[in-house]
Coordinates of C-alpha atoms and ligand atoms in Angstrom, one line a residue:
M607 CA -0.3 -0.1 0.0
G608 CA 2.8 2.2 0.2
T609 CA 2.0 4.0 3.4
R610 CA 4.3 2.4 5.6
F611 CA 6.6 4.9 6.6
A612 CA 7.1 8.2 5.1
A613 CA 9.4 9.2 2.3
P614 CA 12.4 11.4 2.9
A615 CA 11.7 14.7 2.3
S616 CA 15.5 16.4 2.9
A617 CA 17.2 15.9 -0.4
G618 CA 20.1 18.1 -1.4
A619 CA 22.8 19.5 0.6
P620 CA 22.0 21.8 3.4
L621 CA 22.4 25.6 2.4
G622 CA 26.0 26.6 2.9
D623 CA 27.1 30.0 4.6
G624 CA 27.2 33.3 2.0
A625 CA 25.3 30.8 -0.4
S626 CA 22.8 33.5 -2.7
V627 CA 19.2 31.8 -4.0
P628 CA 16.1 33.6 -5.5
V629 CA 13.2 32.3 -3.0
L630 CA 13.7 31.1 0.1
V631 CA 11.1 29.7 2.3
I632 CA 11.1 29.7 5.6
G633 CA 9.5 26.5 7.1
T634 CA 8.0 23.8 5.6
G635 CA 4.3 23.5 7.1
Y636 CA 1.2 24.5 5.0
G637 CA 1.6 27.5 3.9
G638 CA 5.3 27.4 3.1
A639 CA 4.8 23.9 0.9
V640 CA 2.4 25.1 -1.0
A641 CA 4.5 28.4 -2.6
A642 CA 7.7 25.5 -3.0
L643 CA 5.3 23.4 -5.7
R644 CA 3.5 26.6 -7.6
L645 CA 6.9 28.2 -7.2
A646 CA 8.9 25.1 -8.6
Q647 CA 6.0 24.3 -10.7
A648 CA 6.5 27.9 -12.4
G649 CA 10.3 27.9 -12.8
V650 CA 11.9 29.1 -9.4
P651 CA 14.9 27.3 -7.6
V652 CA 13.4 27.3 -3.9
E653 CA 15.6 27.0 -0.8
M654 CA 13.5 25.7 1.8
V655 CA 15.1 26.2 5.3
E656 CA 13.5 23.9 8.6
M657 CA 14.1 24.6 12.6
G658 CA 12.7 20.8 13.0
M659 CA 14.4 17.3 12.1
S660 CA 13.1 15.4 9.0
W661 CA 11.3 12.6 10.1
D662 CA 12.4 9.8 7.8
T663 CA 14.6 7.1 10.0
P664 CA 13.2 4.6 12.5
G665 CA 14.2 4.3 16.1
S666 CA 15.7 1.5 17.6
D667 CA 11.8 0.2 18.2
G668 CA 11.7 0.3 14.9
R669 CA 9.5 3.3 14.9
I670 CA 9.8 6.9 13.5
F671 CA 7.4 8.4 16.8
P672 CA 6.4 7.8 19.5
K673 CA 2.6 6.9 20.7
V674 CA 1.0 8.9 22.8
T675 CA 0.8 6.8 25.5
S676 CA 4.4 6.0 25.6
P677 CA 6.5 9.3 24.8
D678 CA 9.9 9.9 24.8
H679 CA 12.7 12.3 23.0
R680 CA 11.4 12.4 19.7
A681 CA 7.9 13.7 21.1
Y682 CA 8.7 17.4 22.5
W683 CA 10.8 19.6 21.3
L684 CA 13.7 20.8 23.7
R685 CA 11.5 19.9 26.6
T686 CA 13.4 18.0 29.8
R687 CA 9.4 16.9 30.4
T688 CA 6.6 15.9 28.7
K689 CA 3.3 18.3 28.6
A690 CA 0.7 16.3 27.5
P691 CA -3.0 18.4 26.4
V692 CA -4.9 15.0 29.1
S693 CA -2.3 15.8 31.7
N694 CA -4.4 13.2 34.4
F695 CA -6.2 10.2 34.7
F696 CA -8.7 9.6 37.2
G697 CA -6.6 12.9 38.6
F698 CA -3.0 11.7 39.1
P699 CA -0.9 13.6 37.1
I700 CA 0.8 11.5 34.0
D701 CA 3.7 13.7 32.6
K702 CA 7.3 12.5 32.3
D703 CA 10.7 13.6 32.3
V704 CA 12.2 13.3 28.8
P705 CA 15.3 13.8 27.2
R706 CA 15.9 17.1 25.7
F707 CA 15.7 16.2 21.9
T708 CA 14.3 18.1 18.8
G709 CA 11.0 16.2 19.1
V710 CA 7.9 16.9 16.8
L711 CA 5.8 18.0 19.3
D712 CA 6.3 21.7 20.5
A713 CA 4.3 22.8 23.6
E714 CA 5.1 26.5 23.4
E715 CA 4.6 28.4 26.4
F716 CA 3.3 32.3 27.0
A717 CA 1.9 33.8 29.4
G718 CA -1.9 32.2 29.4
I719 CA -1.6 29.4 26.6
T720 CA 0.1 26.6 25.4
V721 CA 0.3 26.5 21.9
Y722 CA 1.7 23.2 20.5
Q723 CA 3.0 22.9 17.3
G724 CA 4.1 20.9 14.9
R725 CA 8.2 20.4 14.1
G726 CA 10.1 19.2 11.5
V727 CA 9.6 18.8 7.2
G728 CA 5.7 19.0 7.6
G729 CA 5.6 21.4 10.4
G730 CA 2.1 20.9 11.7
S731 CA 0.7 17.7 9.2
L732 CA 3.6 15.8 11.3
V733 CA 1.2 15.9 14.3
N734 CA -2.3 17.4 13.5
G735 CA -5.2 15.0 13.0
G736 CA -5.9 15.8 9.9
M737 CA -9.5 16.6 10.1
A738 CA -9.5 18.6 6.6
V739 CA -12.7 20.9 6.9
T740 CA -13.3 24.1 4.6
P741 CA -15.8 26.1 6.6
K742 CA -19.4 26.6 5.7
R743 CA -19.7 28.9 2.7
E744 CA -22.1 31.4 4.3
R745 CA -19.8 31.6 7.2
F746 CA -16.3 32.5 5.5
G747 CA -17.7 36.4 5.3
S748 CA -16.5 36.7 8.9
I749 CA -12.9 34.5 8.5
L750 CA -11.1 36.4 5.8
P751 CA -13.5 39.0 4.5
S752 CA -11.3 40.9 2.1
V753 CA -11.1 37.4 0.5
D754 CA -13.8 36.8 -2.8
A755 CA -15.2 34.2 -1.4
A756 CA -16.6 32.7 -4.9
E757 CA -12.8 32.5 -5.6
M758 CA -11.8 30.1 -3.2
Y759 CA -15.0 28.3 -3.1
D760 CA -15.3 27.2 -7.1
T761 CA -11.1 27.0 -7.4
Y762 CA -8.9 27.2 -4.4
Y763 CA -10.7 25.5 -2.1
P764 CA -11.2 21.9 -4.0
R765 CA -7.2 23.2 -5.7
A766 CA -5.9 22.3 -1.8
N767 CA -8.1 19.8 -1.0
A768 CA -7.3 17.7 -4.3
A769 CA -3.7 18.0 -3.6
L770 CA -4.0 17.2 0.1
G771 CA -5.6 14.0 -0.8
V772 CA -8.6 14.4 1.5
G773 CA -11.0 11.6 1.6
S774 CA -14.2 10.3 3.4
I775 CA -14.6 7.7 5.8
D776 CA -16.8 5.1 4.6
P777 CA -20.4 6.0 6.2
V778 CA -21.2 1.8 6.3
W779 CA -17.5 0.5 7.6
F780 CA -17.9 2.9 10.4
E781 CA -21.3 1.5 11.5
T782 CA -19.2 -1.2 12.8
A783 CA -16.2 -0.7 12.8
P784 CA -14.9 -1.4 16.3
C785 CA -12.1 1.4 17.1
Y786 CA -14.8 3.7 16.1
Q787 CA -17.4 3.1 18.9
Y788 CA -16.5 6.4 20.7
A789 CA -17.4 8.7 17.7
R790 CA -20.3 6.5 17.0
V791 CA -21.7 7.1 21.3
G792 CA -20.6 10.9 20.5
R793 CA -23.4 10.2 17.7
K794 CA -26.0 8.8 19.8
H795 CA -25.8 11.2 22.0
A796 CA -25.6 14.2 19.8
Q797 CA -28.5 13.0 18.3
R798 CA -30.4 12.7 21.0
S799 CA -29.8 16.9 22.3
G800 CA -31.2 17.5 18.5
F801 CA -27.6 18.1 17.4
A802 CA -26.6 18.3 14.1
W803 CA -23.6 15.7 14.0
T804 CA -21.4 15.4 10.8
F805 CA -18.7 13.1 9.3
V806 CA -15.6 15.5 9.2
P807 CA -12.9 14.6 6.2
D808 CA -9.6 13.5 7.0
I809 CA -6.2 13.0 4.8
Y810 CA -6.3 9.6 6.5
D811 CA -5.5 6.8 3.9
W812 CA -8.5 5.4 5.0
D813 CA -7.9 2.0 3.4
Y814 CA -5.2 1.7 5.2
M815 CA -7.7 2.3 8.8
K816 CA -9.9 -0.5 7.0
A817 CA -6.9 -2.3 6.9
E818 CA -5.4 -2.0 10.1
Q819 CA -8.6 -2.6 11.3
A820 CA -8.3 -6.0 9.8
G821 CA -5.1 -6.2 11.4
T822 CA -3.3 -6.8 7.7
V823 CA -1.4 -3.6 8.3
T824 CA 1.2 -2.2 10.5
R825 CA -1.4 -0.4 13.1
S826 CA -0.8 3.5 13.2
A827 CA -3.8 5.3 14.3
L828 CA -5.0 2.3 15.4
D829 CA -1.6 1.8 17.6
G830 CA -2.1 5.5 19.6
Q831 CA -0.3 7.1 16.9
V832 CA -1.1 11.4 16.0
M833 CA -0.1 14.1 18.1
Y834 CA 3.8 12.8 18.6
G835 CA 3.8 11.9 14.6
N836 CA 2.2 8.7 12.6
D837 CA 4.2 6.2 10.8
A838 CA 1.9 4.6 8.7
G839 CA -1.9 6.1 7.0
K840 CA -1.4 9.5 7.3
K841 CA -0.7 11.6 4.4
S842 CA 1.1 14.4 5.9
L843 CA 2.3 17.1 3.3
V844 CA 5.9 15.1 3.3
R845 CA 3.6 12.6 1.1
T846 CA 2.1 15.3 -0.7
Y847 CA 2.9 18.8 -1.0
L848 CA 6.0 18.0 -0.1
S849 CA 7.1 15.2 -2.2
Q850 CA 5.6 16.4 -5.0
A851 CA 8.0 19.6 -4.8
L852 CA 10.8 17.6 -4.3
A853 CA 10.1 15.9 -7.6
T854 CA 10.3 19.0 -9.2
G855 CA 14.0 19.1 -9.2
R856 CA 13.9 22.6 -8.1
V857 CA 13.2 22.6 -4.3
N858 CA 16.3 21.8 -1.1
I859 CA 14.7 21.4 2.1
T860 CA 17.4 22.0 5.0
P861 CA 16.5 21.1 8.5
L862 CA 17.5 21.7 11.7
H863 CA 18.3 25.2 10.4
R864 CA 16.4 28.2 12.4
V865 CA 16.5 31.6 10.5
T866 CA 16.8 34.4 13.3
T867 CA 17.1 37.2 11.0
V868 CA 15.9 38.9 7.8
S869 CA 17.0 42.2 6.5
P870 CA 17.4 44.2 3.5
A871 CA 20.6 43.4 1.8
P872 CA 22.6 46.0 0.0
G873 CA 22.7 44.8 -2.7
G874 CA 18.9 44.4 -3.1
G875 CA 17.1 41.1 -1.7
Y876 CA 17.3 40.1 1.9
V877 CA 20.4 38.7 4.3
V878 CA 18.7 35.8 6.0
R879 CA 20.6 34.8 8.9
M880 CA 19.7 31.4 10.4
E881 CA 21.1 29.3 13.1
Q882 CA 22.1 25.4 12.5
I883 CA 21.2 23.2 15.7
N884 CA 22.1 20.0 16.6
T885 CA 19.6 17.5 18.1
A886 CA 19.8 18.8 21.3
G887 CA 19.3 22.4 20.2
D888 CA 22.9 23.9 20.7
V889 CA 23.7 25.9 17.8
V890 CA 26.5 24.5 16.0
A891 CA 27.0 27.4 13.2
T892 CA 25.7 30.7 12.0
K893 CA 25.0 31.0 8.7
N894 CA 24.4 34.6 6.0
V895 CA 22.8 33.6 2.9
T896 CA 20.5 35.8 0.2
A897 CA 18.0 35.9 -1.2
G898 CA 16.0 37.9 -4.1
K899 CA 12.6 37.1 -2.1
V900 CA 11.5 35.4 1.2
F901 CA 8.5 34.0 2.5
F902 CA 7.2 33.7 6.2
A903 CA 6.1 30.9 6.6
A904 CA 6.9 30.1 10.0
G905 CA 3.1 29.4 11.1
S906 CA 0.8 31.6 13.2
V907 CA 3.4 31.8 16.0
G908 CA 7.0 31.5 14.5
T909 CA 6.1 34.0 11.7
S910 CA 4.3 36.4 13.9
K911 CA 7.5 36.3 16.6
L912 CA 9.9 36.8 13.6
L913 CA 8.5 40.0 12.7
V914 CA 7.9 41.3 15.8
K915 CA 11.0 41.2 16.4
L916 CA 12.4 42.2 13.9
K917 CA 10.3 45.6 13.2
A918 CA 11.4 46.4 16.4
T919 CA 15.4 45.3 16.6
G920 CA 15.8 47.9 13.1
S921 CA 16.4 45.0 10.9
L922 CA 12.4 46.1 9.3
P923 CA 11.6 49.1 10.9
L924 CA 9.2 50.0 7.7
L925 CA 6.7 47.0 8.4
N926 CA 3.4 48.5 9.5
S927 CA 1.8 48.5 13.3
E928 CA -0.8 45.4 12.2
V929 CA 2.7 43.7 12.9
G930 CA 1.8 41.2 15.7
K931 CA -1.6 41.9 16.0
G932 CA -5.1 40.2 15.3
W933 CA -4.3 36.5 16.7
G934 CA -6.4 34.2 18.1
D935 CA -6.7 30.8 19.5
N936 CA -10.0 29.4 16.8
G937 CA -11.7 29.5 20.2
N938 CA -10.2 25.7 20.9
V939 CA -11.2 24.6 24.3
M940 CA -11.5 20.6 25.9
C941 CA -13.4 18.5 28.1
G942 CA -14.9 15.3 28.8
R943 CA -17.5 13.8 29.6
A944 CA -18.1 10.5 32.5
N945 CA -20.4 8.0 30.6
H946 CA -22.9 5.1 31.7
M947 CA -21.4 1.8 32.3
W948 CA -23.6 0.8 29.1
D949 CA -21.9 3.4 26.5
A950 CA -18.4 1.7 26.7
T951 CA -16.1 4.1 24.5
G952 CA -14.1 1.1 23.3
T953 CA -10.7 -0.4 24.1
L954 CA -9.2 0.0 20.7
Q955 CA -9.9 3.5 19.2
S956 CA -8.5 5.0 16.1
T957 CA -6.6 8.5 16.9
I958 CA -7.6 10.0 14.0
P959 CA -11.2 11.6 15.0
C960 CA -13.7 11.1 11.9
S961 CA -17.1 13.2 13.1
G962 CA -17.8 16.4 14.4
I963 CA -21.4 18.2 16.2
D964 CA -22.4 21.2 14.6
N965 CA -24.4 23.7 17.3
W966 CA -22.0 27.1 15.8
A967 CA -25.2 28.8 14.5
A968 CA -27.2 28.7 17.6
G969 CA -24.7 28.4 20.3
G970 CA -20.7 29.2 18.9
A971 CA -19.4 25.6 18.7
F972 CA -18.6 22.9 16.9
A973 CA -16.9 20.0 18.7
E974 CA -14.8 17.0 17.5
V975 CA -15.6 13.9 19.0
A976 CA -11.9 13.0 19.8
P977 CA -10.5 10.1 20.8
L978 CA -9.6 8.8 24.4
P979 CA -6.6 6.1 23.3
T980 CA -5.3 4.7 26.1
G981 CA -6.0 1.0 25.8
I982 CA -7.9 0.5 28.4
E983 CA -12.0 1.5 28.9
T984 CA -12.5 4.4 30.0
Y985 CA -16.2 5.7 29.6
A986 CA -15.3 8.6 29.0
S987 CA -15.9 11.4 25.9
L988 CA -13.8 13.9 24.6
Y989 CA -14.1 16.6 22.6
L990 CA -12.2 19.4 21.0
S991 CA -13.9 22.7 20.6
I992 CA -13.5 25.4 17.7
T993 CA -15.9 28.4 19.7
N994 CA -17.1 31.7 17.9
T995 CA -15.0 34.0 20.2
S996 CA -14.2 37.4 19.9
K997 CA -10.9 37.6 21.8
R998 CA -7.7 38.3 20.1
A999 CA -3.7 39.0 21.3
E1000 CA -0.8 40.8 20.2
F1001 CA 2.8 40.1 20.1
S1002 CA 5.1 42.4 21.7
W1003 CA 8.3 42.9 21.8
N1004 CA 10.2 42.4 25.2
A1005 CA 13.9 43.7 25.2
A1006 CA 14.5 43.3 28.4
A1007 CA 13.9 39.8 27.9
N1008 CA 15.0 39.4 24.6
R1009 CA 11.5 37.5 23.6
V1010 CA 8.3 37.8 21.7
D1011 CA 5.7 37.7 24.6
L1012 CA 1.9 37.6 24.1
S1013 CA -1.0 38.9 25.8
W1014 CA -3.8 36.0 25.6
Q1015 CA -4.9 35.6 29.0
T1016 CA -6.6 32.7 30.0
A1017 CA -9.6 34.2 31.5
W1018 CA -10.5 35.0 28.3
K1019 CA -11.3 31.5 27.4
Q1020 CA -14.2 32.1 29.3
D1021 CA -16.8 32.5 26.6
S1022 CA -15.4 29.5 25.2
I1023 CA -16.3 26.9 27.7
T1024 CA -20.1 28.7 28.1
M1025 CA -20.2 28.1 24.1
A1026 CA -18.8 24.9 24.4
K1027 CA -21.5 24.8 27.1
T1028 CA -24.1 25.1 24.8
I1029 CA -23.6 21.6 23.4
F1030 CA -21.9 19.5 26.9
D1031 CA -25.0 20.9 29.4
K1032 CA -27.0 19.6 27.7
I1033 CA -25.9 16.2 26.6
N1034 CA -25.2 16.1 30.1
S1035 CA -28.9 16.6 31.1
K1036 CA -30.0 14.6 28.8
E1037 CA -27.9 11.4 29.0
G1038 CA -27.7 12.0 33.1
T1039 CA -24.0 12.4 32.8
I1040 CA -21.0 14.8 33.9
Y1041 CA -18.4 16.2 32.9
R1042 CA -15.0 14.4 33.7
T1043 CA -12.9 16.2 36.0
D1044 CA -9.8 14.1 35.8
L1045 CA -8.2 14.6 32.9
F1046 CA -7.0 18.4 33.0
G1047 CA -6.3 18.3 36.7
V1048 CA -6.8 17.3 39.9
Y1049 CA -10.7 18.7 39.7
K1050 CA -10.9 20.2 36.4
Q1051 CA -13.8 20.0 33.9
W1052 CA -12.2 22.1 31.1
Q1053 CA -8.6 22.3 29.3
D1054 CA -8.5 26.1 29.1
G1055 CA -4.8 26.6 28.8
L1056 CA -3.7 26.1 25.6
T1057 CA -4.3 26.1 21.5
Y1058 CA -3.6 23.7 18.5
H1059 CA -4.7 26.6 15.9
P1060 CA -3.0 29.0 16.3
L1061 CA -3.9 32.0 13.6
G1062 CA -2.9 35.5 12.7
G1063 CA -0.5 37.5 14.0
A1064 CA 0.1 39.5 10.5
V1065 CA -3.2 39.2 9.5
L1066 CA -4.3 39.4 5.3
N1067 CA -4.6 43.2 4.1
K1068 CA -3.7 44.5 7.4
A1069 CA -0.2 43.9 7.8
T1070 CA 0.1 42.8 4.7
D1071 CA -1.6 43.2 1.3
N1072 CA -4.4 41.7 0.3
Y1073 CA -2.0 39.3 -1.0
G1074 CA 0.4 38.3 1.6
R1075 CA 2.9 40.7 0.2
L1076 CA 4.6 42.9 3.5
Q1077 CA 3.7 46.3 3.5
G1078 CA 7.3 48.3 3.2
Y1079 CA 9.5 45.4 1.6
P1080 CA 9.0 44.4 -2.4
G1081 CA 9.9 40.8 -1.9
L1082 CA 8.4 39.6 1.7
Y1083 CA 5.6 37.9 2.4
V1084 CA 3.5 35.9 4.2
I1085 CA 1.9 32.6 3.4
D1086 CA 0.6 30.7 6.6
G1087 CA -2.0 30.7 9.3
A1088 CA -0.5 34.4 10.7
L1089 CA -2.4 35.7 8.0
I1090 CA -5.8 34.6 9.4
P1091 CA -7.6 36.9 11.7
G1092 CA -7.4 34.2 14.4
N1093 CA -10.8 31.6 13.8
T1094 CA -11.3 30.2 11.1
T1095 CA -15.0 27.9 12.2
V1096 CA -13.2 25.0 12.2
N1097 CA -10.2 22.9 12.2
P1098 CA -7.7 25.2 9.8
F1099 CA -5.0 23.9 7.4
V1100 CA -7.6 23.5 4.6
T1101 CA -8.0 27.2 4.6
I1102 CA -4.8 27.8 4.9
T1103 CA -3.9 26.0 2.5
A1104 CA -6.3 26.9 0.0
L1105 CA -5.0 31.0 1.2
A1106 CA -1.7 30.1 -0.1
E1107 CA -2.4 28.7 -3.5
R1108 CA -4.5 31.6 -4.2
N1109 CA -2.4 34.6 -2.8
I1110 CA 0.9 32.0 -4.6
E1111 CA -1.1 32.2 -8.0
R1112 CA -1.2 36.1 -7.8
I1113 CA 2.6 36.5 -6.7
V1114 CA 3.9 33.7 -9.9
A1115 CA 1.6 35.9 -12.2
A1116 CA 2.7 40.1 -10.7
D1117 CA 6.3 39.2 -9.6
L1118 CA 8.0 36.8 -10.6
Ligands
FAD1224 C1 -2.1 18.0 18.2 C2 -2.2 19.2 17.2 C3 -3.8 18.8 15.9 C4 -4.2 19.1 15.3 N1 -4.4 18.7 14.3 C5 -5.9 19.7 13.0 C6 -6.2 19.1 11.9 O1 -7.3 17.5 12.5 N2 -7.1 19.6 11.6 C7 -6.4 20.6 11.4 O2 -7.1 21.6 10.4 N3 -5.7 21.8 12.4 C8 -4.7 20.6 13.1 N4 -3.8 21.4 13.4 C9 -3.0 22.4 12.9 C10 -2.7 22.6 12.0 O3 -1.4 21.5 12.1 C11 -2.0 24.3 11.6 O4 -2.9 24.9 11.8 C12 -1.1 24.0 10.6 O5 0.2 23.2 10.7 C13 -0.9 25.5 10.8 O6 -0.2 25.3 8.8 P1 1.2 26.4 8.7 O7 1.9 26.4 7.3 O8 0.0 28.3 9.7 O9 2.6 26.5 9.9 P2 2.9 24.7 10.7 O10 2.7 23.6 9.7 O11 3.5 25.5 11.9 O12 4.1 25.3 10.4 C14 5.5 25.9 10.1 C15 7.1 25.3 10.0 O13 7.6 26.5 9.8 C16 8.8 26.3 10.8 N5 9.6 27.4 11.9 C17 9.2 28.0 12.9 N6 10.1 29.2 12.9 C18 11.1 29.0 12.3 C19 12.3 29.2 12.1 N7 12.3 30.3 12.6 N8 12.8 29.2 11.0 C20 12.7 28.0 10.7 N9 11.8 27.0 10.6 C21 10.4 27.7 11.5 C22 8.3 24.8 12.0 O14 9.1 24.2 12.8 C23 6.8 24.2 11.2 O15 7.3 23.1 10.8 C24 -3.3 20.5 14.7 C25 -2.3 20.4 15.3 C26 -1.9 20.3 16.1 C27 -0.4 20.6 17.1

């Protein structure tokens, strides 16, 4: 089936100090992968720089990635202790010490929120649940008000969905597959309370999922792999956009290099300064590369942090005052419900969610029915809600601490909790059940300290023009989740990809 291991994404020699290149892309997530592929197809050589590793070599256990239940050094980005979103079980903390390593999941801590992000060639596509959701068209005006909805829904969403390999679960198979018992329980409870329940498309290979259930292939989603990476079945960017980009022969990826500065070069173009790091995170070299054009695709947080620092410290002083603003958490909040003993959710749970509850119009919440793949019966239903919160934070340069801060406050999640409760209070009341209080701490009902969906910080048509060109600096572009002002009403990567497709088409036509 060809899905056992991810194809190596990194080819060619790493970028050398003093190199001069036409285009440099910072980051290898969705925005960066779209930019690289379309530029290369237009005949432009592209150098991609990625701070994380290329995840292509199995460890001594034969796996590239660890399971969610047994994180090791590969799990976390330069931490010495894990920081699992479900941090407790029956009230007992489950985090543990791990060796510091350039692992695949970053739990980046700001004062009021922990932002989870993928690190490595493929960015967030390495660690996410693959839920590939196109927002309802009538909601698009609130997501990206300056973008023509017709061109997105006629051209760029279809293009993104096709290139990402988005597919749907076989609804007949779903009815009996043991690994989706938890989703069927979620459906039953949602429907008995009168909520709209829906299948959610995903980029996981659904044939491979069936084969995992049948026991004919090596298990990945059915063996507890997701948040710390999937060895098989997952069509991450490494297997879609990035492999296509590399196949053009015009794209080179340099992993374990972190961009620190971008500034105008005396003779035109930009000097990009970067640090080469080893797997312990130590800087082993610094390099300067000159690039004609630079695409910021370091993710909402990575791009925003770079731009805010570069404006404040004098490298790019002409960036406008919108830089760093308009950041949101996509309204993420998690909760668990304690089911009755007759509503077991199953000992075998696919890590790939396949369904959601849509109460956006009435209550401002879209909740995915999430797995809790512990291998034992938990009688718990777990949910990640995306909510219509209006709270937006701002990144700012903290000169004394030499870092970028984020003004998010934990208390702002109360809006999201209130919206999520429009679903779960009703279900609990109907089912005679209660919230689990043992999953996110000791006696804590809501996981209100995190987001998986950072968005904004260099908002389209504000910090940039309407196609991602940064104000004040011809040849500098933003092409990732930083462009989207804080909320997509559903899981975000299809919208990030489609917007990148729209913008790069214009940039290739007009700027190259
Ligand atoms: C656990 C988890 C589950 C998720 N599940 C889903 C889901 O099911 N569906 C969905 O739609 N979304 C999901 N998401 C969110 C989704 O993955 C992100 O929205 C998406 O990856 C963002 O794309 P991006 O192109 O903006 O940036 P990213 O994918 O974050 O890529 C940015 C890349 O830039 C690199 N980088 C950052 N700074 C630098 C630097 N200074 N120098 C060099 N490289 C740098 C990073 O290492 C990273 O590889 C999930 C996220 C997580 C963490």
